[in-house]
């Protein structure tokens, strides 16, 4: 097919069907470490076997609640279960993990003690699907009197923050795993964007009721799948295809 003015116009009509994004989700598979991500507290990327846990060959982000300076997991030494060398962030009203997440004080619960978060801000279109795999591991064996360590997804868009519970250390989904950890195994989650706009997405993990008994949250396979085009967009693409077909026929006839 020769490229005539007519086909160029038709191609322009086709390309209008795809919305341009100012900023897409980047480094979603953590192959560049934490590049493009913001983090607070004990956050690192890891692969292979770490702290007795097999994380697989591909990199995963790991959030933790272990201090470097205090024996959170006595008799294990201070920092034994800290992977980044950075301390978890205390919750409100101290250093303010909640304020880092633009959440009100005590949004993570009145007894959340300290934790870590990872975040990225990007543009999303309405109907796009966010999916990811997470895994909660803990040494919090239920001794926290019904207030187990917990993990959330924070969806901050259009000036509103939605806090979505992912899992907690008291869940019956946890099984005894390797290295003395209780383990949910890999869990898949997906959410659909209800509106277009700039989205700050954060994953959060907190020690609850005490600073002791470390938990870990792993995160991998983060992906945003664009929505199926709106009917108006489909009509535009179909118009483009008809124009292309006509232009192609005329090109062959000439
Ligand atoms: Ca801790
Ligand atoms: Ca804990």
Coordinates of C-alpha atoms and ligand atoms in Angstrom, one line a residue:
X1 CA 0.0 0.0 0.0
X2 CA 1.4 3.4 -1.0
X3 CA 1.2 6.2 1.6
X4 CA -1.1 8.8 0.1
X5 CA -2.3 11.9 1.9
X6 CA -5.6 10.1 2.4
X7 CA -4.0 7.2 4.2
X8 CA -1.8 9.5 6.3
X9 CA -5.1 11.2 7.5
X10 CA -6.6 7.9 8.3
X11 CA -3.6 6.9 10.3
X12 CA -3.8 10.2 12.2
X13 CA -7.4 9.4 13.0
X14 CA -6.3 5.9 14.3
X15 CA -3.6 7.3 16.5
X16 CA -6.1 9.7 18.2
X17 CA -7.8 6.6 19.7
X18 CA -4.8 6.1 22.0
X19 CA -4.7 8.6 24.9
X20 CA -1.3 10.1 25.6
X21 CA -0.1 9.8 29.2
X22 CA 2.0 12.5 30.9
X23 CA 3.6 9.8 33.1
X24 CA 3.1 6.1 33.0
X25 CA 4.0 3.6 35.8
X26 CA 7.8 3.0 35.5
X27 CA 10.1 0.3 36.7
X28 CA 7.1 -1.8 37.6
X29 CA 9.1 -5.0 37.7
X30 CA 11.9 -3.6 40.0
X31 CA 14.6 -4.5 37.5
X32 CA 16.1 -1.1 38.1
X33 CA 15.9 -1.5 41.9
X34 CA 13.9 1.3 43.5
X35 CA 14.4 3.7 40.6
X36 CA 11.2 5.8 40.0
X37 CA 9.8 4.6 43.4
X38 CA 9.6 6.6 46.6
X39 CA 10.1 4.8 49.8
X40 CA 9.8 5.3 53.5
X41 CA 11.4 3.1 56.1
X42 CA 12.9 -0.4 55.5
X43 CA 12.4 -0.9 51.8
X44 CA 14.7 -2.7 49.4
X45 CA 14.7 -4.9 46.3
X46 CA 15.7 -8.6 46.7
X47 CA 15.9 -11.8 44.9
X48 CA 16.8 -15.4 45.5
X49 CA 16.7 -16.7 49.1
X50 CA 16.7 -14.0 51.8
X51 CA 16.3 -14.5 55.6
X52 CA 15.4 -18.2 54.8
X53 CA 12.6 -17.1 52.3
X54 CA 12.7 -18.1 48.6
X55 CA 11.7 -15.0 46.7
X56 CA 12.4 -16.4 43.2
X57 CA 14.8 -15.3 40.6
X58 CA 13.2 -12.0 39.6
X59 CA 13.5 -8.9 41.8
X60 CA 10.8 -8.1 44.3
X61 CA 10.3 -5.1 46.5
X62 CA 10.4 -6.0 50.2
X63 CA 9.0 -3.8 53.0
X64 CA 9.9 -4.6 56.6
X65 CA 9.2 -3.5 60.2
X66 CA 12.5 -4.4 61.9
X67 CA 14.6 -1.7 63.5
X68 CA 18.4 -1.6 63.0
X69 CA 19.0 -0.4 66.5
X70 CA 16.6 -2.3 68.7
X71 CA 16.2 -6.0 69.3
X72 CA 12.7 -6.2 67.8
X73 CA 13.1 -9.9 67.4
X74 CA 15.0 -10.9 70.6
X75 CA 16.9 -13.1 71.1
X76 CA 17.9 -12.3 67.5
X77 CA 20.3 -9.4 67.4
X78 CA 19.1 -5.9 66.4
X79 CA 18.7 -5.5 62.7
X80 CA 18.7 -9.3 62.1
X81 CA 15.6 -9.0 59.9
X82 CA 16.2 -5.5 58.5
X83 CA 17.2 -5.8 54.8
X84 CA 17.7 -2.1 53.8
X85 CA 19.8 -0.7 56.7
X86 CA 17.1 1.9 57.1
X87 CA 14.8 2.0 60.1
X88 CA 11.0 1.7 59.7
X89 CA 9.1 4.9 60.2
X90 CA 7.1 5.5 63.4
X91 CA 3.4 6.2 63.0
X92 CA 1.7 9.3 64.1
X93 CA 2.2 11.4 66.2
X94 CA 5.9 10.7 66.1
X95 CA 7.7 10.7 62.7
X96 CA 4.5 10.0 60.9
X97 CA 4.2 7.1 58.5
X98 CA 0.6 8.3 58.0
X99 CA 1.6 11.8 57.1
X100 CA 4.1 10.5 54.6
X101 CA 1.0 8.7 53.0
X102 CA -1.2 11.8 53.2
X103 CA -3.4 9.9 55.7
X104 CA -4.9 11.4 58.8
X105 CA -3.2 10.5 62.1
X106 CA -4.0 7.0 63.3
X107 CA -5.5 6.0 59.9
X108 CA -3.5 2.8 60.3
X109 CA -5.1 2.1 63.6
X110 CA -4.6 3.5 67.1
X111 CA -2.0 0.8 67.9
X112 CA 0.1 0.8 64.7
X113 CA 3.6 1.4 65.9
X114 CA 6.1 1.6 63.0
X115 CA 6.3 0.5 59.4
X116 CA 7.4 1.1 55.8
X117 CA 5.9 2.2 52.5
X118 CA 6.6 2.2 48.8
X119 CA 4.9 4.6 46.4
X120 CA 4.7 5.8 42.8
X121 CA 2.7 8.6 41.2
X122 CA 1.5 8.2 37.6
X123 CA -1.4 8.9 35.3
X124 CA -4.1 6.3 34.9
X125 CA -7.2 6.2 32.6
X126 CA -10.7 5.3 33.8
X127 CA -11.3 1.6 33.5
X128 CA -7.6 0.7 33.6
X129 CA -6.8 -2.3 35.7
X130 CA -4.0 -2.3 38.3
X131 CA -2.7 -5.8 39.2
X132 CA 0.1 -7.0 41.4
X133 CA 1.3 -9.9 43.5
X134 CA 2.0 -9.6 47.2
X135 CA 3.1 -11.9 50.0
X136 CA 3.0 -11.3 53.8
X137 CA 5.5 -13.0 56.0
X138 CA 5.6 -12.5 59.8
X139 CA 7.2 -13.5 63.1
X140 CA 4.1 -12.0 64.7
X141 CA 2.6 -15.3 65.9
X142 CA -0.7 -14.1 67.2
X143 CA 0.7 -13.1 70.6
X144 CA -0.3 -9.5 69.9
X145 CA -3.7 -10.0 71.6
X146 CA -5.8 -9.8 68.4
X147 CA -3.9 -6.8 67.0
X148 CA -1.7 -8.3 64.3
X149 CA 0.7 -6.6 62.0
X150 CA -1.1 -5.5 58.8
X151 CA -0.5 -4.5 55.1
X152 CA -2.6 -2.1 53.0
X153 CA -2.8 -0.6 49.6
X154 CA -3.3 3.2 49.6
X155 CA -5.1 4.6 46.5
X156 CA -4.7 8.4 46.5
X157 CA -6.5 10.1 43.6
X158 CA -8.4 13.3 43.1
X159 CA -7.7 14.5 46.7
X160 CA -9.1 11.3 48.3
X161 CA -7.2 8.5 49.9
X162 CA -8.7 5.0 49.9
X163 CA -7.0 2.6 52.3
X164 CA -7.5 -1.1 51.2
X165 CA -6.6 -3.9 53.6
X166 CA -4.4 -6.5 51.9
X167 CA -3.8 -8.9 54.8
X168 CA -2.7 -9.2 58.4
X169 CA -0.6 -11.5 60.5
X170 CA -3.7 -12.9 62.3
X171 CA -5.2 -14.3 59.1
X172 CA -5.9 -18.0 58.8
X173 CA -4.3 -17.7 55.3
X174 CA -0.9 -17.8 56.9
X175 CA 0.9 -21.1 57.0
X176 CA 4.1 -22.1 58.8
X177 CA 6.9 -21.5 56.2
X178 CA 10.7 -21.7 56.1
X179 CA 13.0 -19.7 58.3
X180 CA 10.5 -19.5 61.2
X181 CA 8.1 -17.3 59.2
X182 CA 4.4 -17.5 58.9
X183 CA 3.6 -17.0 55.2
X184 CA 0.6 -16.2 53.1
X185 CA 2.3 -17.4 49.9
X186 CA 2.0 -15.3 46.8
X187 CA -1.4 -13.5 46.5
X188 CA -2.8 -11.9 43.3
X189 CA -4.8 -8.6 43.5
X190 CA -6.4 -6.4 40.9
X191 CA -8.3 -3.1 41.1
X192 CA -10.0 -1.0 38.4
X193 CA -9.6 2.7 38.2
X194 CA -13.0 4.4 38.5
X195 CA -11.7 7.7 37.2
X196 CA -8.9 9.1 35.1
X197 CA -6.2 11.2 36.6
X198 CA -3.0 11.3 38.6
X199 CA -2.8 8.5 41.0
X200 CA -0.4 8.0 43.9
X201 CA -0.3 4.3 44.7
X202 CA 1.3 3.1 47.9
X203 CA 1.9 -0.2 49.6
X204 CA 2.2 0.0 53.4
X205 CA 3.2 -2.5 56.2
X206 CA 3.0 -1.7 59.9
X207 CA 3.9 -3.4 63.2
X208 CA 0.8 -3.3 65.2
X209 CA 0.5 -3.2 69.0
X210 CA 4.2 -3.4 69.6
X211 CA 7.5 -2.7 67.7
X212 CA 8.5 -6.4 68.0
X213 CA 7.9 -9.5 65.9
X214 CA 8.9 -8.4 62.5
X215 CA 6.7 -8.7 59.4
X216 CA 7.7 -8.4 55.7
X217 CA 5.6 -7.5 52.7
X218 CA 6.8 -8.4 49.2
X219 CA 5.5 -6.8 46.1
X220 CA 6.1 -7.9 42.4
X221 CA 4.5 -8.0 39.0
X222 CA 3.0 -4.6 39.3
X223 CA 1.1 -3.8 36.0
X224 CA -1.4 -1.4 34.7
X225 CA -3.6 -2.8 31.8
X226 CA -5.3 0.0 29.8
X227 CA -9.0 -0.1 29.6
X228 CA -10.9 -1.3 26.6
X229 CA -11.6 1.9 24.5
X230 CA -14.8 3.8 25.1
X231 CA -17.5 3.4 22.5
X232 CA -16.7 6.8 21.1
X233 CA -13.0 5.7 20.8
X234 CA -14.0 2.5 19.1
X235 CA -16.1 4.4 16.6
X236 CA -13.2 6.7 15.8
X237 CA -10.9 3.7 15.2
X238 CA -13.6 2.0 13.0
X239 CA -13.9 5.2 11.0
X240 CA -10.1 5.2 10.6
X241 CA -10.2 1.6 9.4
X242 CA -12.9 2.3 6.9
X243 CA -10.9 5.2 5.5
X244 CA -7.8 3.0 5.4
X245 CA -9.7 0.3 3.5
X246 CA -11.1 2.9 1.0
X247 CA -7.7 4.5 0.5
X248 CA -6.1 1.0 0.0
X249 CA -8.7 0.1 -2.6
X250 CA -8.2 3.4 -4.5
X251 CA -4.4 2.9 -4.3
X252 CA -4.8 -0.6 -5.9
X253 CA -7.2 0.7 -8.5
X254 CA -4.9 3.6 -9.6
Ligands
LIG1 CA1 9.7 -3.3 64.5
LIG2 CA1 5.0 -6.9 64.8

